[in-house]
């Protein structure tokens, strides 16, 4: 149930001319550098303290005029997927394409890099592992429906699919070792934290599964597709097609705060400079203060506790008054009966 709303975004980073595909904080949530990538092919590096653009490069398809469909970043490189299925490794410092990864036949949905491998999923219903340096496909996995998103942990990959399923793929045996029905409509996003997997999709609900106990928590409140998920501390942050960002207690599923300010669907979230940064279809990047959010949540929690205590006190006195009235009625009734018996005698 969505009760709490905040419209006070702190800042707005302008410059991109198309939807925001990805955000990256090289130094984590305490750092003050933010890298953004847009569907216009532009990558910008922002100095959040100096409020300036450190660098700007343009990513283009070296094979065709096909547009960028997804991006992900490391400290020195951007990995970009295109609508024609091509994936590239682009050197940000030298502003050039270093490696091409050819194999997908349709739009690339997500591309991500580990220390030794590159992974990608596509509308062609495949999940691929790539040799980072050679650009060769090291392993190919074919499914019956497109994979929207994935997360890799150790030797396992968790795949979120259009057929509402999460599949757990063993990267050593190359076999699907388990699967979960994770929604009623196509899935759009997935993330992992410790022993929990979080997923969201077109039924507007985010869900959490404990991989050890199989316990489930649902996060209900968005009015349209859930496009992304991020976990920070005790909270789950979800961004949606409904233009909002919801903050949830990750253990109870309760919505504890909400950010409103974008003019279109929110496509991506990242933590940097002690803020939440959000990218959108509206071409903008906006920021939200985590310290203010924590103060609001604490104040609401105290108010809720006081309200509960007040209700308990009201119920206590109402019950006490009811008992007193009951005793008075009982005494009056007893006298009446004795009087009647006396008359009969």
Tab-separated table of C-alpha atoms in Angstrom, residues 135-327:
chain	number	residue	atom	x	y	z
A	135	UNK	CA	35.570	-11.891	-28.654
A	136	UNK	CA	34.557	-15.516	-29.145
A	137	UNK	CA	31.401	-17.122	-27.783
A	138	UNK	CA	32.493	-19.526	-25.022
A	139	UNK	CA	29.039	-20.968	-24.344
A	140	UNK	CA	25.567	-20.587	-25.835
A	141	UNK	CA	22.245	-21.381	-24.164
A	142	UNK	CA	18.992	-21.400	-26.128
A	143	UNK	CA	15.505	-21.055	-24.627
A	144	UNK	CA	11.966	-20.885	-25.978
A	145	UNK	CA	11.302	-17.300	-24.830
A	146	UNK	CA	13.403	-14.108	-24.676
A	147	UNK	CA	15.502	-13.521	-21.556
A	148	UNK	CA	14.838	-10.014	-20.204
A	149	UNK	CA	17.538	-9.858	-17.550
A	150	UNK	CA	20.019	-11.996	-15.620
A	151	UNK	CA	22.302	-12.030	-12.591
A	152	UNK	CA	25.472	-14.071	-12.111
A	153	UNK	CA	26.711	-15.322	-8.738
A	154	UNK	CA	29.725	-17.606	-8.641
A	155	UNK	CA	29.093	-20.507	-10.995
A	156	UNK	CA	25.372	-19.867	-11.318
A	157	UNK	CA	23.343	-17.590	-13.577
A	158	UNK	CA	19.777	-16.572	-12.701
A	159	UNK	CA	17.740	-15.847	-15.840
A	160	UNK	CA	14.476	-13.861	-15.857
A	161	UNK	CA	12.305	-14.746	-18.836
A	162	UNK	CA	9.246	-13.609	-20.740
A	163	UNK	CA	7.532	-16.899	-19.832
A	164	UNK	CA	7.397	-15.734	-16.145
A	165	UNK	CA	10.129	-18.165	-15.096
A	166	UNK	CA	13.397	-17.708	-13.225
A	167	UNK	CA	15.845	-20.400	-14.338
A	168	UNK	CA	19.014	-21.202	-12.421
A	169	UNK	CA	21.766	-22.203	-14.826
A	170	UNK	CA	24.841	-24.100	-13.620
A	171	UNK	CA	27.704	-22.563	-15.581
A	172	UNK	CA	29.945	-25.600	-15.043
A	173	UNK	CA	27.560	-28.372	-16.087
A	174	UNK	CA	25.750	-26.048	-18.560
A	175	UNK	CA	22.402	-27.320	-17.257
A	176	UNK	CA	19.317	-25.678	-15.757
A	177	UNK	CA	19.283	-27.006	-12.194
A	178	UNK	CA	16.084	-25.344	-10.940
A	179	UNK	CA	13.278	-23.019	-11.961
A	180	UNK	CA	10.689	-20.804	-10.258
A	181	UNK	CA	7.403	-19.429	-11.552
A	182	UNK	CA	7.971	-15.809	-10.563
A	183	UNK	CA	4.938	-13.851	-11.788
A	184	UNK	CA	1.795	-13.831	-13.873
A	185	UNK	CA	3.233	-11.816	-16.774
A	186	UNK	CA	6.668	-11.455	-18.449
A	187	UNK	CA	9.595	-10.665	-16.145
A	188	UNK	CA	11.641	-7.504	-16.744
A	189	UNK	CA	14.380	-7.389	-14.091
A	190	UNK	CA	16.259	-9.473	-11.542
A	191	UNK	CA	18.876	-8.909	-8.836
A	192	UNK	CA	20.576	-10.988	-6.132
A	193	UNK	CA	21.527	-10.312	-2.525
A	194	UNK	CA	23.079	-12.967	-0.279
A	195	UNK	CA	20.648	-15.913	-0.384
A	196	UNK	CA	17.751	-13.976	-1.892
A	197	UNK	CA	16.650	-13.341	-5.450
A	198	UNK	CA	14.450	-10.349	-6.317
A	199	UNK	CA	12.436	-10.078	-9.520
A	200	UNK	CA	9.929	-7.656	-11.082
A	201	UNK	CA	7.896	-7.542	-14.243
A	202	UNK	CA	4.821	-6.657	-16.215
A	203	UNK	CA	2.325	-7.597	-13.485
A	204	UNK	CA	3.584	-4.543	-11.522
A	205	UNK	CA	4.668	-6.642	-8.526
A	206	UNK	CA	8.201	-7.189	-7.232
A	207	UNK	CA	8.928	-10.465	-5.457
A	208	UNK	CA	11.637	-11.884	-3.226
A	209	UNK	CA	12.555	-15.543	-2.746
A	210	UNK	CA	14.769	-16.848	0.008
A	211	UNK	CA	16.824	-19.501	-1.775
A	212	UNK	CA	17.367	-21.475	1.454
A	213	UNK	CA	13.858	-21.480	2.943
A	214	UNK	CA	11.860	-20.765	-0.243
A	215	UNK	CA	9.916	-18.097	1.682
A	216	UNK	CA	8.401	-15.383	-0.505
A	217	UNK	CA	7.752	-11.669	0.041
A	218	UNK	CA	5.630	-9.596	-2.359
A	219	UNK	CA	6.029	-5.855	-2.917
A	220	UNK	CA	2.708	-4.500	-4.200
A	221	UNK	CA	1.998	-0.879	-5.065
A	222	UNK	CA	3.328	0.058	-8.506
A	223	UNK	CA	0.722	0.835	-11.151
A	224	UNK	CA	2.768	-0.356	-14.122
A	225	UNK	CA	5.772	-2.508	-15.071
A	226	UNK	CA	8.638	-2.863	-12.601
A	227	UNK	CA	11.739	-2.078	-14.696
A	228	UNK	CA	14.543	-2.333	-12.141
A	229	UNK	CA	15.530	-3.354	-8.613
A	230	UNK	CA	18.331	-2.323	-6.247
A	231	UNK	CA	18.997	-3.413	-2.650
A	232	UNK	CA	20.654	-1.106	-0.130
A	233	UNK	CA	20.801	-2.081	3.528
A	234	UNK	CA	17.322	-2.945	4.795
A	235	UNK	CA	15.574	-1.515	1.747
A	236	UNK	CA	14.590	-2.597	-1.733
A	237	UNK	CA	14.346	0.192	-4.320
A	238	UNK	CA	12.172	-0.428	-7.378
A	239	UNK	CA	11.801	1.779	-10.446
A	240	UNK	CA	8.748	1.573	-12.641
A	241	UNK	CA	7.052	2.487	-15.884
A	242	UNK	CA	4.579	4.431	-13.687
A	243	UNK	CA	7.243	7.224	-13.290
A	244	UNK	CA	7.933	6.446	-9.621
A	245	UNK	CA	10.571	4.891	-7.394
A	246	UNK	CA	9.310	2.930	-4.398
A	247	UNK	CA	11.319	2.141	-1.283
A	248	UNK	CA	10.334	-1.044	0.546
A	249	UNK	CA	11.204	-2.805	3.762
A	250	UNK	CA	12.846	-5.808	2.107
A	251	UNK	CA	11.772	-8.178	4.897
A	252	UNK	CA	8.097	-7.236	5.271
A	253	UNK	CA	7.152	-5.949	1.810
A	254	UNK	CA	5.840	-2.668	3.248
A	255	UNK	CA	6.327	0.510	1.198
A	256	UNK	CA	8.129	3.021	3.435
A	257	UNK	CA	8.801	5.852	0.980
A	258	UNK	CA	8.200	6.912	-2.616
A	259	UNK	CA	9.961	9.306	-4.987
A	260	UNK	CA	7.925	11.174	-7.589
A	261	UNK	CA	9.342	13.676	-10.071
A	262	UNK	CA	10.115	12.027	-13.407
A	263	UNK	CA	7.842	12.791	-16.333
A	264	UNK	CA	8.099	9.295	-17.804
A	265	UNK	CA	9.013	5.749	-16.805
A	266	UNK	CA	12.105	5.297	-14.622
A	267	UNK	CA	14.615	3.042	-16.373
A	268	UNK	CA	17.606	2.728	-14.048
A	269	UNK	CA	18.845	3.359	-10.484
A	270	UNK	CA	22.303	3.811	-8.982
A	271	UNK	CA	23.692	4.886	-5.587
A	272	UNK	CA	26.405	7.562	-5.564
A	273	UNK	CA	27.459	10.565	-3.462
A	274	UNK	CA	25.052	9.337	-0.727
A	275	UNK	CA	22.161	9.840	-3.112
A	276	UNK	CA	19.896	7.736	-5.292
A	277	UNK	CA	20.296	8.639	-8.965
A	278	UNK	CA	17.548	7.669	-11.386
A	279	UNK	CA	17.461	7.673	-15.176
A	280	UNK	CA	14.290	7.855	-17.209
A	281	UNK	CA	12.593	7.719	-20.584
A	282	UNK	CA	12.239	11.493	-20.103
A	283	UNK	CA	16.007	11.795	-20.924
A	284	UNK	CA	16.841	13.164	-17.461
A	285	UNK	CA	18.838	11.936	-14.459
A	286	UNK	CA	17.483	12.978	-11.053
A	287	UNK	CA	18.838	12.575	-7.529
A	288	UNK	CA	17.178	11.814	-4.204
A	289	UNK	CA	18.750	12.339	-0.772
A	290	UNK	CA	19.225	9.090	1.201
A	291	UNK	CA	19.724	10.906	4.531
A	292	UNK	CA	16.447	12.780	4.116
A	293	UNK	CA	14.755	9.524	3.159
A	294	UNK	CA	16.036	7.826	6.327
A	295	UNK	CA	14.793	10.744	8.461
A	296	UNK	CA	11.350	10.550	6.866
A	297	UNK	CA	11.160	6.805	7.414
A	298	UNK	CA	12.201	7.178	11.054
A	299	UNK	CA	9.655	9.958	11.651
A	300	UNK	CA	6.884	7.902	10.052
A	301	UNK	CA	7.848	4.900	12.167
A	302	UNK	CA	7.671	6.977	15.374
A	303	UNK	CA	4.329	8.459	14.337
A	304	UNK	CA	2.998	4.976	13.633
A	305	UNK	CA	4.167	3.724	17.035
A	306	UNK	CA	2.525	6.706	18.771
A	307	UNK	CA	-0.687	6.087	16.820
A	308	UNK	CA	-0.700	2.409	17.827
A	309	UNK	CA	-0.065	3.347	21.474
A	310	UNK	CA	-2.844	5.938	21.348
A	311	UNK	CA	-5.297	3.373	19.973
A	312	UNK	CA	-4.324	0.869	22.660
A	313	UNK	CA	-4.980	3.480	25.340
A	314	UNK	CA	-8.374	4.324	23.784
A	315	UNK	CA	-9.344	0.646	23.669
A	316	UNK	CA	-8.182	0.172	27.276
A	317	UNK	CA	-10.315	3.033	28.638
A	318	UNK	CA	-13.287	2.051	26.469
A	319	UNK	CA	-13.100	-1.500	27.859
A	320	UNK	CA	-12.721	-0.175	31.414
A	321	UNK	CA	-15.785	2.088	31.063
A	322	UNK	CA	-17.779	-0.780	29.567
A	323	UNK	CA	-16.968	-3.002	32.573
A	324	UNK	CA	-17.992	-0.259	35.029
A	325	UNK	CA	-21.356	0.229	33.290
A	326	UNK	CA	-21.925	-3.525	33.325
A	327	UNK	CA	-21.380	-3.723	37.081
